[in-house]
Amino acid sequence: MAAVTYELIKTCKQTGARLGRVHTPHGSIDTPTFMPVGTLATVKGMSSEELKEINAEIILSNTYHCYLRPGQDIVKQAGGLHGFMNWDRPILTDSGGFQVFSLSGLRKITEEGVIFRSHIDGSKHTFTPESVMGIENDLGADIIMAFDECAPYPAEYDYVKKSMERTTRWAMRCKEAHKDTERQSLFGIVQGGMYKDLRIESANQLKDLDFPGYAIGGLSVGEPAELMYEVLDYTAPLLPADKPRYLMGVGTPNYLIEGVLRGIDMFDCVLPTRIGRNGTVLTSRGRVIIRDAKYSRDFSKLDPDCDCYVCRNYSRAYIRHLLKCGELLGLRLTSWHNLYFLINLMKQVRQAIMDDRLGSFKDEFYLKYGYTK
RNA sequence: GGGAGGGUUCCCGAGCGGCCAAAGGGGGCAGACUGUAAAUCUGUUAUCUACGAUUUCGAUGGUUCGAAUCCAUCUCCUCCCA
């Protein structure tokens, strides 16, 4: 039996969205779910205990970053990421495939793998599907991602096709190299850019490899929202209904809801922590750039409808003051609130599915948030 | 009392006859942020009846076609010697 399994609980009668549960060696996750990103074995600004306080059920970490610092051997010796960062709930590690995209100026792709230059000291490193599986095994996450190439947008058909086919070959090699299936589950990643036939081909090829879960990668890389929805419309249904579906790198409140409506179970994104550190907070009435001068005397809470720790205790004016002064607490409080906002949004989404009213929930949410559609 | 150096746009600080509304920081204001090279990045920051015009570089007067830049006086600050 695979380390990670998916249990479908019910589908929303109004929209067809699915409510489920992902079972892992470190406990179960209610889906749809949002996973905070903790690239360097830390969700920036948040302790593991605080993540529990906001009901984070699973977090993400990253192969490339943890390999460079502190090195997977140290993490392994600490008892894997779970022991190292004192987090006893599920963890997912990304493979470094996204860094193939984001560090495009510092790497070279070959059939064998990717030669990286460290963004820290410029030193040269090689990642192959096999080496990545070794690192991810040492990191010890419950869910590990296959080593893929996240193609840029826009990209030529021929390039995306070659990239996608190579990603499939790498997925086969990953599966071959991944032995610890009792403790970890390896998810495949569908690529294919914005090309329908490539997405179909990718999904079918990966399905044949029978992974315990599937991710859709290569989206939210700068393409228009409508295009992403279109790709999801035809890609998500191709994935096995009895396995979890993970949309990588998404995102904003509307992307999450639109993703769930299209059958996605898992999401991750740096957005809440990053925009939080940069002075923007998510609220039920839309984004608020809390750093702006107009909030200097606003002693109300970040979001009038929020009951998170931050909103229960601190005002907009105070948090703005902290941010303007570069105080660490400001970054922490905005990150905290934003993470809570998305995790709580997914909780409401799950309840709406349970009540067969996700479509209505979406309309109400969008109206209040200020989305035009 | 004697000597030396200096006062530049919100702040610090370059500029040392025209290419200066004046470098560069900082601060302010605004925007971006989507599997984290991000506590980052971008724009903007004299005034106006703004693709042009007007007033700025301690004050006043002068030299010059032209001055933040040269000269004189005044004023204020810093340092050194008594």
Tab-separated table of N, CA and C (backbone and C1' of nucleotides) in Angstrom, chain A residues 98 102 148 150 189 220 248-249 270 273-274 280 292 324, chain B residues 28-41:
chain	number	residue	atom	x	y	z
A	98	PHE	N	11.002	23.626	-10.047
A	98	PHE	CA	10.636	25.030	-10.213
A	98	PHE	C	11.873	25.902	-10.322
A	102	SER	N	12.896	29.148	-12.325
A	102	SER	CA	13.160	30.455	-11.711
A	102	SER	C	14.637	30.824	-11.723
A	148	ASP	N	11.092	17.593	-12.365
A	148	ASP	CA	10.493	17.975	-13.644
A	148	ASP	C	11.143	19.244	-14.171
A	150	CYS	N	9.831	22.911	-15.183
A	150	CYS	CA	8.714	23.843	-15.276
A	150	CYS	C	9.029	24.797	-16.422
A	189	ILE	N	4.303	14.934	-12.047
A	189	ILE	CA	3.919	16.310	-12.386
A	189	ILE	C	3.592	16.424	-13.872
A	220	SER	N	0.465	29.217	-13.588
A	220	SER	CA	0.751	30.425	-12.801
A	220	SER	C	2.225	30.804	-12.952
A	248	MET	N	0.278	23.186	-8.582
A	248	MET	CA	1.483	23.763	-7.988
A	248	MET	C	1.598	25.284	-8.172
A	249	GLY	N	1.912	25.950	-7.056
A	249	GLY	CA	2.222	27.367	-7.136
A	249	GLY	C	1.038	28.312	-7.162
A	270	VAL	N	3.664	30.911	-2.374
A	270	VAL	CA	4.426	31.790	-1.486
A	270	VAL	C	3.699	33.110	-1.272
A	273	THR	N	2.811	34.669	2.373
A	273	THR	CA	3.953	35.099	3.176
A	273	THR	C	4.738	36.198	2.477
A	274	ARG	N	4.868	36.078	1.179
A	274	ARG	CA	5.660	37.104	0.469
A	274	ARG	C	4.958	38.455	0.471
A	280	THR	N	1.337	43.770	2.196
A	280	THR	CA	-0.042	43.625	1.729
A	280	THR	C	-0.723	42.507	2.500
A	292	ASP	N	0.313	51.467	3.381
A	292	ASP	CA	-0.052	52.790	2.882
A	292	ASP	C	-0.422	53.772	3.998
A	324	LYS	N	6.581	49.866	8.598
A	324	LYS	CA	7.310	51.058	8.170
A	324	LYS	C	8.656	51.162	8.876
B	28	G	P	9.838	56.058	5.608
B	28	G	O5'	9.109	57.209	4.781
B	28	G	C5'	8.555	58.320	5.460
B	28	G	C4'	7.906	59.242	4.467
B	28	G	C3'	6.847	58.598	3.581
B	28	G	O3'	5.603	58.525	4.244
B	28	G	C1'	8.291	59.912	2.252
B	29	C	P	4.624	57.339	3.894
B	29	C	O5'	4.195	57.670	2.396
B	29	C	C5'	3.394	58.806	2.099
B	29	C	C4'	3.193	58.903	0.610
B	29	C	C3'	2.677	57.628	-0.050
B	29	C	O3'	1.276	57.478	0.105
B	29	C	C1'	4.464	58.483	-1.316
B	30	A	P	0.691	56.015	0.262
B	30	A	O5'	0.861	55.400	-1.201
B	30	A	C5'	0.030	55.853	-2.254
B	30	A	C4'	0.540	55.337	-3.572
B	30	A	C3'	0.543	53.825	-3.769
B	30	A	O3'	-0.736	53.313	-4.045
B	30	A	C1'	2.539	54.752	-4.614
B	31	G	P	-1.049	51.786	-3.743
B	31	G	O5'	-0.294	51.014	-4.903
B	31	G	C5'	-0.706	51.143	-6.265
B	31	G	C4'	0.287	50.466	-7.162
B	31	G	C3'	0.495	48.976	-6.947
B	31	G	O3'	-0.520	48.213	-7.560
B	31	G	C1'	2.584	50.023	-7.189
B	32	A	P	-0.805	46.732	-7.092
B	32	A	O5'	0.489	45.929	-7.591
B	32	A	C5'	0.662	45.634	-8.961
B	32	A	C4'	2.010	44.987	-9.162
B	32	A	C3'	2.170	43.598	-8.559
B	32	A	O3'	1.674	42.617	-9.453
B	32	A	C1'	4.053	44.918	-8.023
B	33	C	P	0.967	41.297	-8.840
B	33	C	O5'	2.160	40.420	-8.237
B	33	C	C5'	3.313	40.070	-9.031
B	33	C	C4'	4.413	39.625	-8.077
B	33	C	C3'	4.027	38.371	-7.293
B	33	C	O3'	5.087	37.436	-7.305
B	33	C	C1'	4.581	40.137	-5.811
B	34	U	P	5.335	36.282	-8.265
B	34	U	O5'	4.337	35.127	-7.782
B	34	U	C5'	4.492	34.510	-6.498
B	34	U	C4'	3.623	33.268	-6.492
B	34	U	C3'	3.928	32.343	-7.666
B	34	U	O3'	4.114	30.998	-7.276
B	34	U	C1'	1.652	33.073	-7.701
B	35	G	P	5.250	30.590	-6.245
B	35	G	O5'	5.077	29.124	-5.671
B	35	G	C5'	5.047	28.021	-6.625
B	35	G	C4'	5.446	26.830	-5.815
B	35	G	C3'	6.968	26.681	-5.758
B	35	G	O3'	7.390	27.152	-4.475
B	35	G	C1'	5.951	24.766	-6.762
B	36	U	P	9.095	26.936	-4.144
B	36	U	O5'	9.724	28.249	-4.812
B	36	U	C5'	9.129	29.521	-4.521
B	36	U	C4'	10.214	30.557	-4.499
B	36	U	C3'	11.520	29.975	-3.878
B	36	U	O3'	12.630	29.846	-4.759
B	36	U	C1'	10.564	31.792	-2.532
B	37	A	P	13.263	30.802	-5.735
B	37	A	O5'	14.822	30.659	-5.417
B	37	A	C5'	15.730	31.424	-6.065
B	37	A	C4'	16.425	32.351	-5.097
B	37	A	C3'	15.691	33.693	-4.965
B	37	A	O3'	15.241	33.984	-3.654
B	37	A	C1'	17.984	33.953	-5.691
B	38	A	P	15.895	34.133	-2.294
B	38	A	O5'	15.473	35.521	-1.673
B	38	A	C5'	15.209	36.640	-2.478
B	38	A	C4'	14.577	37.745	-1.684
B	38	A	C3'	13.636	37.311	-0.581
B	38	A	O3'	13.750	38.275	0.430
B	38	A	C1'	12.420	38.262	-2.401
B	39	A	P	13.335	38.184	1.911
B	39	A	O5'	13.104	39.708	2.289
B	39	A	C5'	11.942	40.412	1.893
B	39	A	C4'	11.710	41.525	2.885
B	39	A	C3'	12.966	42.356	3.156
B	39	A	O3'	12.967	43.477	2.309
B	39	A	C1'	12.043	41.587	5.200
B	40	U	P	14.379	44.200	1.850
B	40	U	O5'	14.511	43.834	0.305
B	40	U	C5'	15.181	42.634	-0.096
B	40	U	C4'	14.646	42.189	-1.446
B	40	U	C3'	14.477	43.306	-2.459
B	40	U	O3'	15.703	43.584	-3.116
B	40	U	C1'	12.507	42.028	-2.408
B	41	C	P	16.029	45.078	-3.647
B	41	C	O5'	15.073	45.217	-4.912
B	41	C	C5'	15.256	44.372	-6.047
B	41	C	C4'	14.069	44.499	-6.982
B	41	C	C3'	13.755	45.912	-7.454
B	41	C	O3'	14.577	46.304	-8.534
B	41	C	C1'	11.758	44.872	-6.753
